[in-house]
mmCIF file of C-alpha atoms in Angstrom:
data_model
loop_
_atom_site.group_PDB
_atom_site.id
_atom_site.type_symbol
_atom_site.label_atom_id
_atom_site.label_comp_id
_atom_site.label_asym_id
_atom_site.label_seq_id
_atom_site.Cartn_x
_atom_site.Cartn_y
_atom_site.Cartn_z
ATOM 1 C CA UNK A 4 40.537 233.925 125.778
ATOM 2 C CA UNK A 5 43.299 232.730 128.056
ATOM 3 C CA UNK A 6 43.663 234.414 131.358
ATOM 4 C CA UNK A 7 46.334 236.985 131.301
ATOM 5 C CA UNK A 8 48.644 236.486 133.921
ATOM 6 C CA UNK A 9 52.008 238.008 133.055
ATOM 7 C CA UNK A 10 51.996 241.108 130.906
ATOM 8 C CA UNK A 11 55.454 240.602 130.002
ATOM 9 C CA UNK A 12 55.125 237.275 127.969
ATOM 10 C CA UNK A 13 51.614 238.556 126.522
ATOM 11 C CA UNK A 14 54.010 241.385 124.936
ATOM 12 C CA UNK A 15 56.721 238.889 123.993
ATOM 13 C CA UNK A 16 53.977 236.548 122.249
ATOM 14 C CA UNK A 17 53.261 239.441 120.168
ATOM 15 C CA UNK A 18 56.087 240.512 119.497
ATOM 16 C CA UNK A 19 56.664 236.831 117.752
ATOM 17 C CA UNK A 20 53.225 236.777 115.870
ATOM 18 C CA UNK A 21 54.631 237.313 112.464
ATOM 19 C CA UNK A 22 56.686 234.454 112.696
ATOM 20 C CA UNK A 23 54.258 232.350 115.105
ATOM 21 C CA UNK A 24 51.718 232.513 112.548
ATOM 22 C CA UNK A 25 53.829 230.953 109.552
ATOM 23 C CA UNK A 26 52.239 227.666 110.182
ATOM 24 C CA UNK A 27 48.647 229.239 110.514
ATOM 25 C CA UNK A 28 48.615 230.147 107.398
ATOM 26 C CA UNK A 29 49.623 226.845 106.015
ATOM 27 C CA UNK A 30 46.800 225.144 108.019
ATOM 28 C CA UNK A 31 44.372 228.024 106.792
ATOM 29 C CA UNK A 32 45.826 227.631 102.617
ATOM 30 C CA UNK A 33 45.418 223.363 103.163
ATOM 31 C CA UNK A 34 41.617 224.298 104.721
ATOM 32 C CA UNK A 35 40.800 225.402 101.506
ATOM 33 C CA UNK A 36 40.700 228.891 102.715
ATOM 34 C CA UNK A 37 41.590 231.998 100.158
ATOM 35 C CA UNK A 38 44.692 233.952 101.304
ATOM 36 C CA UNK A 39 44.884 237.101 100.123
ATOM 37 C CA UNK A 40 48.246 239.485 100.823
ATOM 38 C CA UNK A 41 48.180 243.077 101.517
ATOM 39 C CA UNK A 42 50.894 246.098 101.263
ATOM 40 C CA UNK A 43 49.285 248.231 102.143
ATOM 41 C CA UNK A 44 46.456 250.391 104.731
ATOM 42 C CA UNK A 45 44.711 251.974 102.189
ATOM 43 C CA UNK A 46 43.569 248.396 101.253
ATOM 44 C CA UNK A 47 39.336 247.953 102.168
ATOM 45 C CA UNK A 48 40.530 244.472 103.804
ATOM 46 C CA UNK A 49 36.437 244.516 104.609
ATOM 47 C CA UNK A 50 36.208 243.417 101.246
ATOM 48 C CA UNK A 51 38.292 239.848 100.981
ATOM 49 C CA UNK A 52 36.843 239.124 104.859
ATOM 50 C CA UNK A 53 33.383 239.376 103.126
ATOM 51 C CA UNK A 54 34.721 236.284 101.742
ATOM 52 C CA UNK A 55 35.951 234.709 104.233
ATOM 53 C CA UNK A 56 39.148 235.061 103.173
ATOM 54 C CA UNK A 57 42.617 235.272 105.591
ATOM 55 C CA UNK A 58 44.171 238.716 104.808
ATOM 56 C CA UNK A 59 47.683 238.865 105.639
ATOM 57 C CA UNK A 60 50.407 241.503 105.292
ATOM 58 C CA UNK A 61 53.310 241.001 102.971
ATOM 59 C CA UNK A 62 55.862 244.166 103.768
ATOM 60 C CA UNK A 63 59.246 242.587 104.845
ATOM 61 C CA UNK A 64 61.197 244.831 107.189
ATOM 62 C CA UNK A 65 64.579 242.993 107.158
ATOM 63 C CA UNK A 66 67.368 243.177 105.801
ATOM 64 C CA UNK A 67 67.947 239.681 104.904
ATOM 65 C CA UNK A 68 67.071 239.391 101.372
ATOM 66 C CA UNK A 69 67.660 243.108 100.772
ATOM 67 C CA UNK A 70 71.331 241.723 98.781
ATOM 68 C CA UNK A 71 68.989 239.272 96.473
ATOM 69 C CA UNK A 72 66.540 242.209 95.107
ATOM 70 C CA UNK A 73 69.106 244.236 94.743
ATOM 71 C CA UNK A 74 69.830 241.831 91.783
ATOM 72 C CA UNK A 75 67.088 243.176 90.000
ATOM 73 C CA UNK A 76 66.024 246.630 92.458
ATOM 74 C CA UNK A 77 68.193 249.384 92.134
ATOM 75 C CA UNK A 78 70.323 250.399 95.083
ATOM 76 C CA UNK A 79 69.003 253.476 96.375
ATOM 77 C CA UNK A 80 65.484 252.219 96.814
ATOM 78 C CA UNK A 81 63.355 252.052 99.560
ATOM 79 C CA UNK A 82 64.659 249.256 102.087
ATOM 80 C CA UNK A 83 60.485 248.390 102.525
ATOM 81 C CA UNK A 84 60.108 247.625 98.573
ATOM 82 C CA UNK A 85 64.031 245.806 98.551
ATOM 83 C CA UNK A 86 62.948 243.550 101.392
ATOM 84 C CA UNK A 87 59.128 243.081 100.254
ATOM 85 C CA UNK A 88 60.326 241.799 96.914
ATOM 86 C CA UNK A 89 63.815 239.907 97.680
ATOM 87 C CA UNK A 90 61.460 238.044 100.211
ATOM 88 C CA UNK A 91 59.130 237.265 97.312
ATOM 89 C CA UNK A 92 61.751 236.327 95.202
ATOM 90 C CA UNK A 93 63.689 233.958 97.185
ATOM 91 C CA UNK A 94 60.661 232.108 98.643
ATOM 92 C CA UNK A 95 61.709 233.020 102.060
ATOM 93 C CA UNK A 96 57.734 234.572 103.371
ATOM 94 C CA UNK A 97 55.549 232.199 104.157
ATOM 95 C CA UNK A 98 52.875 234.673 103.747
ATOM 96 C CA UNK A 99 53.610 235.408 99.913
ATOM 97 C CA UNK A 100 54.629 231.666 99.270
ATOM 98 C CA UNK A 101 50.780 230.788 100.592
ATOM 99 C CA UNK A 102 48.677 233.754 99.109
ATOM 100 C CA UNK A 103 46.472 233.263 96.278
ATOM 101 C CA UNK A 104 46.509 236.959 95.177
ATOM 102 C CA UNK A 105 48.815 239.877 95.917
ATOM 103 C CA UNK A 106 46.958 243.092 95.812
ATOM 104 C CA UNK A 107 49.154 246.530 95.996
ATOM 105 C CA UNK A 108 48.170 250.257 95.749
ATOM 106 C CA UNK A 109 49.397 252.904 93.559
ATOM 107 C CA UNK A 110 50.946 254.836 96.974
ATOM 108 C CA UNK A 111 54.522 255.239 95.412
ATOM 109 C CA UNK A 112 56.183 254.629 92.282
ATOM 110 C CA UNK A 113 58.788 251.972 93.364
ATOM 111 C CA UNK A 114 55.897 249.720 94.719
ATOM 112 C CA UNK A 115 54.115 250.437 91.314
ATOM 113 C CA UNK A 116 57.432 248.844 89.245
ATOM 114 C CA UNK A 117 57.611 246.324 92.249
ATOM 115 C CA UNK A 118 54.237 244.970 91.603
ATOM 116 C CA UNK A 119 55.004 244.347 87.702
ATOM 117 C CA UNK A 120 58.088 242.125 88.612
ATOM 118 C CA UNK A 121 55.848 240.541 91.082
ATOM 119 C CA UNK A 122 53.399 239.349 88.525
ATOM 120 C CA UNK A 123 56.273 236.937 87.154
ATOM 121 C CA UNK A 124 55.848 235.218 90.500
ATOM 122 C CA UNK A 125 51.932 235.005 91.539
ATOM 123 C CA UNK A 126 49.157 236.641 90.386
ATOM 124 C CA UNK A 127 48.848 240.523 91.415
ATOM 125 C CA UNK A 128 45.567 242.653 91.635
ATOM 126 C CA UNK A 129 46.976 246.945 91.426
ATOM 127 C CA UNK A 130 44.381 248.941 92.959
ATOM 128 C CA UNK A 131 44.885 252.564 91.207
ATOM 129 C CA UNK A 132 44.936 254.965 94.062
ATOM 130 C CA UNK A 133 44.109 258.814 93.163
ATOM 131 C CA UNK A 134 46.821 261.312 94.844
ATOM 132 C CA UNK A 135 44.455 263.767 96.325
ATOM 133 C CA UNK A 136 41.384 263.767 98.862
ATOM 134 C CA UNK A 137 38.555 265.280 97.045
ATOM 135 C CA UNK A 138 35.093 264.471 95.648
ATOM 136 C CA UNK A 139 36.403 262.907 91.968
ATOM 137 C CA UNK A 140 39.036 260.995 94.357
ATOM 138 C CA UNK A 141 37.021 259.442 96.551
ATOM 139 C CA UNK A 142 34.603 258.155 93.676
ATOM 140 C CA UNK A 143 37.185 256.936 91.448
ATOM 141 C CA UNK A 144 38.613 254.720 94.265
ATOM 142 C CA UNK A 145 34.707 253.509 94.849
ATOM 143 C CA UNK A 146 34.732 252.462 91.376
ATOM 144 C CA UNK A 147 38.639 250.401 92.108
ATOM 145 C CA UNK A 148 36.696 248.930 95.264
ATOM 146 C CA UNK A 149 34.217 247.491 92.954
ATOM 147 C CA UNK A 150 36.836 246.510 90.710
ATOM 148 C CA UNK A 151 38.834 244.811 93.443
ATOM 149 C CA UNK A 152 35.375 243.128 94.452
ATOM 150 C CA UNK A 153 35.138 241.834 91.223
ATOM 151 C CA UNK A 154 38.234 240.437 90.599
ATOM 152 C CA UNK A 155 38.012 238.188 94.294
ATOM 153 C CA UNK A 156 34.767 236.880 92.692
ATOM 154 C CA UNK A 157 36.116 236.158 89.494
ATOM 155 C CA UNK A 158 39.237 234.379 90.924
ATOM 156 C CA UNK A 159 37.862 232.462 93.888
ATOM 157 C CA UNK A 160 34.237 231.594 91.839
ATOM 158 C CA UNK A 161 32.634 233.509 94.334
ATOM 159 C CA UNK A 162 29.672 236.171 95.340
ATOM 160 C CA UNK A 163 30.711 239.077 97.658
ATOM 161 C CA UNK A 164 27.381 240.389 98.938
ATOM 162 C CA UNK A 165 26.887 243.857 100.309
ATOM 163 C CA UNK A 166 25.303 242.256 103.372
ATOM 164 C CA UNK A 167 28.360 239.544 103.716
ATOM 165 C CA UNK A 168 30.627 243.184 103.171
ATOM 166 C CA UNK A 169 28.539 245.081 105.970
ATOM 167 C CA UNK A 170 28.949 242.351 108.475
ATOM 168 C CA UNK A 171 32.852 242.662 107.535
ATOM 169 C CA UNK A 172 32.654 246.584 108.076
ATOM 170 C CA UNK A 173 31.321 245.870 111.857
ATOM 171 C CA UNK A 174 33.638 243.419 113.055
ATOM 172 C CA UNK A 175 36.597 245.763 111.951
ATOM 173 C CA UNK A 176 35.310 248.551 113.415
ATOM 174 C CA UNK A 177 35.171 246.479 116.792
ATOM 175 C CA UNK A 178 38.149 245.521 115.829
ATOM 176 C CA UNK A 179 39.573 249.089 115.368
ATOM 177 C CA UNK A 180 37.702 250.164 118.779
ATOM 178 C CA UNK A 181 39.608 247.484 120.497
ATOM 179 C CA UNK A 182 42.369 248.912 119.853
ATOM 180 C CA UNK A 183 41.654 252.462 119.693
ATOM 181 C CA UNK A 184 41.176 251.151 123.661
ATOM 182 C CA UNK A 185 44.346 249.876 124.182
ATOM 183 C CA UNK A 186 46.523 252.448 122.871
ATOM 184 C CA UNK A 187 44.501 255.060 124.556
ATOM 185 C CA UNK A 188 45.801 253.790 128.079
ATOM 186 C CA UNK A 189 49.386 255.316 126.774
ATOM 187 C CA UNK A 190 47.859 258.727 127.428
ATOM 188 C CA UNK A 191 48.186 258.440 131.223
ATOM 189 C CA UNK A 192 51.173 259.584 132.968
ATOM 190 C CA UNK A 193 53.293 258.201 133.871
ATOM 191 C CA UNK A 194 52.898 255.450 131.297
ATOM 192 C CA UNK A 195 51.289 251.650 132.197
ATOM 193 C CA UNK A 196 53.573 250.259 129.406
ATOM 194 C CA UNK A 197 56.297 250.985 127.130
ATOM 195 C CA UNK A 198 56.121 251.881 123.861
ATOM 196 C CA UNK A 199 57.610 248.824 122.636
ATOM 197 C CA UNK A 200 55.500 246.736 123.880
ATOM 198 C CA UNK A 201 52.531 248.662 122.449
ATOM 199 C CA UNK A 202 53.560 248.442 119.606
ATOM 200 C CA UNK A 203 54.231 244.595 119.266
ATOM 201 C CA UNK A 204 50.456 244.462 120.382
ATOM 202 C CA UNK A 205 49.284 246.672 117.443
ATOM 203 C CA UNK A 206 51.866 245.357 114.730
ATOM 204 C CA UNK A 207 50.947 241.573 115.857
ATOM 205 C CA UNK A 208 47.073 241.388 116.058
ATOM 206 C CA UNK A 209 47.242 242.449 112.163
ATOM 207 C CA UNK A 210 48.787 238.575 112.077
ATOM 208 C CA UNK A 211 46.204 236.776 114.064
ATOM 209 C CA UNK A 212 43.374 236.046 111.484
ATOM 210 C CA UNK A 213 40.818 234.884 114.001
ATOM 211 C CA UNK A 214 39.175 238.755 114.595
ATOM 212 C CA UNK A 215 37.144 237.677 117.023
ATOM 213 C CA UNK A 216 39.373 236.300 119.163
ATOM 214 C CA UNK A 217 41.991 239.088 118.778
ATOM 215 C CA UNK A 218 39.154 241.116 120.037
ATOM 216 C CA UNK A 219 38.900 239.455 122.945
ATOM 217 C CA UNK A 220 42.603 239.336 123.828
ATOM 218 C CA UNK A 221 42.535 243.239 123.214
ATOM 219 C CA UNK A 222 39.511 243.913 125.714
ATOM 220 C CA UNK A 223 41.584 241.478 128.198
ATOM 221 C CA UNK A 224 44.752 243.191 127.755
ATOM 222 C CA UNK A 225 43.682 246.844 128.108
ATOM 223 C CA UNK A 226 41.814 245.687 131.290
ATOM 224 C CA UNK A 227 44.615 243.925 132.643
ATOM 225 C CA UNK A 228 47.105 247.088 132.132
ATOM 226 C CA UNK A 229 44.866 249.254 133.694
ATOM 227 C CA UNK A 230 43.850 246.974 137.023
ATOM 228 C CA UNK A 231 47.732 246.874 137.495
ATOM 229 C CA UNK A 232 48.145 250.359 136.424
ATOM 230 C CA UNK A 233 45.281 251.439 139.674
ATOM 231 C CA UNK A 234 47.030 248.998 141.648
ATOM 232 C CA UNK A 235 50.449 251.319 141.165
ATOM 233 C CA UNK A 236 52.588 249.601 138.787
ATOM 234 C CA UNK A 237 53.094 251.910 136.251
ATOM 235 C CA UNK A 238 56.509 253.300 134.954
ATOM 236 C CA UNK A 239 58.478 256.316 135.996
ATOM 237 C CA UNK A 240 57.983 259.696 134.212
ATOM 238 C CA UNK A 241 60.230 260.313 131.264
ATOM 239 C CA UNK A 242 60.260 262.515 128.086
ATOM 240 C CA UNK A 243 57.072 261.425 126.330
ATOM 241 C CA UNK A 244 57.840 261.322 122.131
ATOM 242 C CA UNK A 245 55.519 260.780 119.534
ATOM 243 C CA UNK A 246 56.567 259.357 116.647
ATOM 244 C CA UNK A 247 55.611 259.596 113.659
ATOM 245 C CA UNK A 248 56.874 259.373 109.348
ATOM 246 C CA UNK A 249 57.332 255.753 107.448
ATOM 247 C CA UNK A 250 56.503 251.943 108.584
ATOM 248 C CA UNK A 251 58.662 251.305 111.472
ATOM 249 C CA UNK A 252 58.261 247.618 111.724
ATOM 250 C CA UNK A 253 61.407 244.953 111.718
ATOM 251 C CA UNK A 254 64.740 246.668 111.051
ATOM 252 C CA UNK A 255 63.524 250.060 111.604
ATOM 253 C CA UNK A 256 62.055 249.782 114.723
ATOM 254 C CA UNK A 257 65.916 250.246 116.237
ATOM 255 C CA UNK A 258 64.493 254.026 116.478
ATOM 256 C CA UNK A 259 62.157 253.469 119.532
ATOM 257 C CA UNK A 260 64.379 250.798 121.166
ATOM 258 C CA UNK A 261 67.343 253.610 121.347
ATOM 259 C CA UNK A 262 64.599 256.138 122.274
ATOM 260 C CA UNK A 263 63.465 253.874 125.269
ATOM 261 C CA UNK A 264 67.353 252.786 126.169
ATOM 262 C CA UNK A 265 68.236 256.146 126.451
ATOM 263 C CA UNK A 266 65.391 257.324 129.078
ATOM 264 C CA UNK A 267 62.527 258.185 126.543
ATOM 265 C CA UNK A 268 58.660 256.921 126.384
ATOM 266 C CA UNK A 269 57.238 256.687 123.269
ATOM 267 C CA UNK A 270 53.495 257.366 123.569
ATOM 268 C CA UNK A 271 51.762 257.392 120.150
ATOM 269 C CA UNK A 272 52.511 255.859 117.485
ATOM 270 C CA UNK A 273 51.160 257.875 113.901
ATOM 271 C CA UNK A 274 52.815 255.583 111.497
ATOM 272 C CA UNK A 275 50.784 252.703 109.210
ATOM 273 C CA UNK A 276 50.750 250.167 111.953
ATOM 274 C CA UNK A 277 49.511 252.807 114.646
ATOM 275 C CA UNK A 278 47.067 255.626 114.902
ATOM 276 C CA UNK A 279 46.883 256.347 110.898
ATOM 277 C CA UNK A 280 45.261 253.139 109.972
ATOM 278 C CA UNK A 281 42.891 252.829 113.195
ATOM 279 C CA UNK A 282 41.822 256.189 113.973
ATOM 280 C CA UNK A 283 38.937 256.330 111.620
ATOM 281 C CA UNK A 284 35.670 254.243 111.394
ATOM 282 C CA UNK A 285 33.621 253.180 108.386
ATOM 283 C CA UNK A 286 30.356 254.673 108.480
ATOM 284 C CA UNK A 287 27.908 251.325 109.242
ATOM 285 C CA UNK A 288 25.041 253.403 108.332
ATOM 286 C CA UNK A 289 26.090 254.588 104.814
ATOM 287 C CA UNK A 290 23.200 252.759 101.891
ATOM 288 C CA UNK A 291 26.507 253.451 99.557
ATOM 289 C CA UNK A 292 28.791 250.520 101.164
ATOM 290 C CA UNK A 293 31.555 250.913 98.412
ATOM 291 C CA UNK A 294 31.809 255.188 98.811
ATOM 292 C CA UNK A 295 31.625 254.498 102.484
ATOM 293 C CA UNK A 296 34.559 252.040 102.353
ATOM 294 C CA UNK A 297 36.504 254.420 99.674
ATOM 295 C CA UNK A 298 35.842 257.625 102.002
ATOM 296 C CA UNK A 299 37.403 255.633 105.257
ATOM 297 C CA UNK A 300 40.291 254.378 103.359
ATOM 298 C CA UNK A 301 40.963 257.346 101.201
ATOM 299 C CA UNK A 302 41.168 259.463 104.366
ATOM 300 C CA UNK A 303 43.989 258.357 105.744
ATOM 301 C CA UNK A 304 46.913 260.675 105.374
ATOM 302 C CA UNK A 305 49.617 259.187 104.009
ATOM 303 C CA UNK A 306 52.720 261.479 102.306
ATOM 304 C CA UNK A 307 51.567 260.009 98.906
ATOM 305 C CA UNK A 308 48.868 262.941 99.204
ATOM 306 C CA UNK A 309 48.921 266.057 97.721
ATOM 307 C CA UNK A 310 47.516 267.926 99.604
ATOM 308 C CA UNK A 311 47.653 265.884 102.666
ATOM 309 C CA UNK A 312 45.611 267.853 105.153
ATOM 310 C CA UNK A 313 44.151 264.859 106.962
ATOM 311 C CA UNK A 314 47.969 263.285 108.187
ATOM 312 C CA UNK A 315 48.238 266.986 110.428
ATOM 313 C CA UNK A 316 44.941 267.037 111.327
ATOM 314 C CA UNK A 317 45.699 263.212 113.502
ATOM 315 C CA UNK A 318 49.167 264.534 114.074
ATOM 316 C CA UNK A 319 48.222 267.774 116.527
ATOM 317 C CA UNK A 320 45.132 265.076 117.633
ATOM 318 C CA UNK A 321 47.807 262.640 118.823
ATOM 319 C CA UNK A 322 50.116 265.764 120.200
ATOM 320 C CA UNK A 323 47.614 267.051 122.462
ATOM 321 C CA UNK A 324 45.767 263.988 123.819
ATOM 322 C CA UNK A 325 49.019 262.223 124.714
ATOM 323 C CA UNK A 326 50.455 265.532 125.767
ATOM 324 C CA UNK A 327 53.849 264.820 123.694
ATOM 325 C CA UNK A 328 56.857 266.515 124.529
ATOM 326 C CA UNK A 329 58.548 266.136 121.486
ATOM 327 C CA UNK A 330 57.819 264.448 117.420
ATOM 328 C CA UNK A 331 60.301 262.172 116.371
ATOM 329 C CA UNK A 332 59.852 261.256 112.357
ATOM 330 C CA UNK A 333 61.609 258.473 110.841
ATOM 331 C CA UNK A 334 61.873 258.512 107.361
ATOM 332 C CA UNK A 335 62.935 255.385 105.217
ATOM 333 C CA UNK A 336 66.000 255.557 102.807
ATOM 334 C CA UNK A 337 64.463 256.817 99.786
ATOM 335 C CA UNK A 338 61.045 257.382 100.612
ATOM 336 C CA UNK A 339 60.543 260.733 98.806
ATOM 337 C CA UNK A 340 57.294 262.051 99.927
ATOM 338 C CA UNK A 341 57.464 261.388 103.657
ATOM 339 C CA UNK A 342 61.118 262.787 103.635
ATOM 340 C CA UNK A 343 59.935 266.022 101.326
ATOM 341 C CA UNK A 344 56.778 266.481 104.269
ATOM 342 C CA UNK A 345 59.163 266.450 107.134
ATOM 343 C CA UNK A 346 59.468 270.078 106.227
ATOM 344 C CA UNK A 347 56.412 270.697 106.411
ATOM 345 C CA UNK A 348 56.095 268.512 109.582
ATOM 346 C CA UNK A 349 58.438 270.067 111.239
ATOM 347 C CA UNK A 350 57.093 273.791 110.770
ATOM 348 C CA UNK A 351 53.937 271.858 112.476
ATOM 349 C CA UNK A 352 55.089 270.863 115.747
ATOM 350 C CA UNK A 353 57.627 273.345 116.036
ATOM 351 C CA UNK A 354 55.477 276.725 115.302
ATOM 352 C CA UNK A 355 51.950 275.684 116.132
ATOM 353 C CA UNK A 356 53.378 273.712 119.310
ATOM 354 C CA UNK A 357 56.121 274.671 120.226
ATOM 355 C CA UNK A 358 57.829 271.338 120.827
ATOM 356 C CA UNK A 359 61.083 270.052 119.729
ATOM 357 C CA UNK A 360 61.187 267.691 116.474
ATOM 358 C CA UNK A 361 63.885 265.080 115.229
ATOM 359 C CA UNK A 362 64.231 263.633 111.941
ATOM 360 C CA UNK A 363 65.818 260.171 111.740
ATOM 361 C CA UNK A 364 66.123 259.020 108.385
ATOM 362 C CA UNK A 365 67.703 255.040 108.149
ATOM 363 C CA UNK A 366 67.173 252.114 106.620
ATOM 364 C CA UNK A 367 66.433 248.135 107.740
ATOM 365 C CA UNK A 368 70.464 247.522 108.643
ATOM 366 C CA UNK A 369 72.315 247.884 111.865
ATOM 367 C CA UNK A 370 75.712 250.289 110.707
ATOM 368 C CA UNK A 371 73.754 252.930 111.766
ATOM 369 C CA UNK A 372 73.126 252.744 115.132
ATOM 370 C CA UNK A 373 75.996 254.217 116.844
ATOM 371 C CA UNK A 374 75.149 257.643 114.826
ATOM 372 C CA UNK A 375 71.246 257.074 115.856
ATOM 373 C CA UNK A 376 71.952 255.925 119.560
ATOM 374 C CA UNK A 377 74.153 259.777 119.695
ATOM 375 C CA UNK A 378 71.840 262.107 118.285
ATOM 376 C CA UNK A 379 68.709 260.464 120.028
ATOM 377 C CA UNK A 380 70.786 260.511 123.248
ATOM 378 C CA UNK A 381 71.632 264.176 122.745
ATOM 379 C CA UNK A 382 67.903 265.231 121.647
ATOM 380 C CA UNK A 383 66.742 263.498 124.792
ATOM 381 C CA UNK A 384 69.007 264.764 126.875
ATOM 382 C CA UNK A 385 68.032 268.571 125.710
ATOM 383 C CA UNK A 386 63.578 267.773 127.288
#
């Protein structure tokens, strides 16, 4: 690993990953190497790395090609599933243009039609997700990991051992622990870093496919921060939100840029790309690989649960270790079930903590932001 010697241009590099890593997975596809692309966190990605396989995600969060699905997508759907398939469509990702097999989950109905319409273009594995966290859950979506196991071998000529899958399961975890480390430095105050730039880190390592050197960079960074966080440079004290609700990637990540422009410091991040999909470890001492796999993964608690115990269960875990001072949920344009559970969400942090709580629901396009930047102004201004 390269010697870190500005923090600032580390951030910036990942902050460009997605994009720097267009050609790396034209080099890996011309290697010979499978690509397989994701949608989603519930996804066991242990299983294609068994493999050997480069796992890359596919969810656009632009707006670019939002006008070409919405050709064949209906308006008033989700800005994720609009720019996810228009980029499919129009050739425009790299990433779906070079994958072998697209593999989506069952989390919401438009990503369920989505996936059909896909299928014209490449050739799409659905893993059938059950809505609820219980016993007969957890072992149907064993049986879909054995399923989706079986369909890798079939396709790529291949055997997937439980050995090859174990040795997958340990290098995420490290993976996971490395960054468990990172974002734990956020839980100082004041703050070593912003919440921007914490982000990038966590959003971009999911686009470097060498895992053991992202590893490495991870353990470099968090040391770095905190040398030069003992050393004194640290940021000032500010209102300290947590936010949490739908992906917040690309177009939608104007929420914590307005939060930090107007004197906030985002902390914790509970969305897909932060605490939800990290938080939890697969259990390397399970003999059931495949239920230990499906009991990680089905634990995570996404809105498309019902009930959904586990999502306030990290939520009041994230509230009290990174003392928040206030929950800010943003909710994408028609995403039903997260905007339905801000209710419930709210009644959380407001009643059982007794800290203020914002909903901001938008989409991947920029007419909003004069109504965001004065309501996150004035909630700021009230902590």
């Amino acid at each position: 690993m390269k010697l870190i010697n500005d923090l600032p241009k580390v951030f910036d590099e990942f902050a460009q990953q997605r994009k720097n890593s267009f050609l790396a997975v034209k080099k890996i596809k011309e290697s010979g190497k499978p690509v397989v692309g994701v949608f989603c966190t519930y996804l066991p990605q242990e299983i294609p790395a068994a493999m050997g396989a480069a796992v890359v995600g596919l969810c656009s969060t632009s707006d670019e090609t939002v006008s070409d699905a919405e050709k064949d997508l209906p308006r008033n759907l989700c800005p994720l599933i609009k720019s996810s398939y228009g980029f499919a469509k129009t050739d425009k990702c790299p990433f779906f243009y070079f994958s072998d097999l697209i593999v989506g989950e069952t989390t919401c109905d438009g990503k369920k039609k989505m996936y059909e319409y896909l299928g014209e273009f490449k050739p799409v594995h659905v893993m059938q997700l059950p809505n609820t966290q219980n016993e007969d859950g957890y072992e149907m979506y064993r049986r879909e990991i054995i399923r989706f196991k079986e369909k890798l071998e079939e396709l790529f000529q291949t055997v997937i051992t439980e050995e090859d899958i174990r040795k997958a399961i340990v290098q995420r975890n490290r993976e996971r622990q490395a960054l468990k480390d990172l974002y734990g430095l956020m839980k100082a105050d004041p703050l070593p870093m912003k919440g921007s730039d914490l982000f990038h880190i966590l959003y971009g390592s999911t686009f470097k496919f060498d895992k053991e050197q992202v590893i490495t960079e991870l353990q470099g960074i968090r040391k770095q921060i905190q040398s030069e966080y003992e050393q004194g440079k640290r940021l000032k004290k500010m209102p300290r939100i947590l936010i949490t609700g739908s992906p917040i990637g690309g177009g939608a990540f104007k929420v914590v840029n307005l939060i930090e422009e107007n004197g906030g410091a985002v902390v914790a991040f509970e969305n897909c790309a932060g605490a939800k999909s990290i938080e939890e470890f697969v259990d390397e001492k399970d003999p059931d690989v495949y239920g230990a796999l499906a009991r990680r993964y089905l634990n995570i608690g996404c809105s498309c649960m019902s009930p959904n115990p586990n999502r306030f269960e990290l939520l009041g875990k994230l509230i009290e270790e990174y003392r928040a001072d206030a929950v800010v949920e943003v909710v994408l344009t028609a995403c039903h079930t997260y905007n339905v559970e801000t209710y419930g969400v709210k009644r959380f942090v407001t009643e059982k903590y007794g800290i203020p709580y914002m909903t901001v629901e938008t989409d991947y396009s920029s007419g909003d932001m004069g109504q965001l930047n004065t309501r996150i102004a004035a909630f700021l201004e009230m902590l």
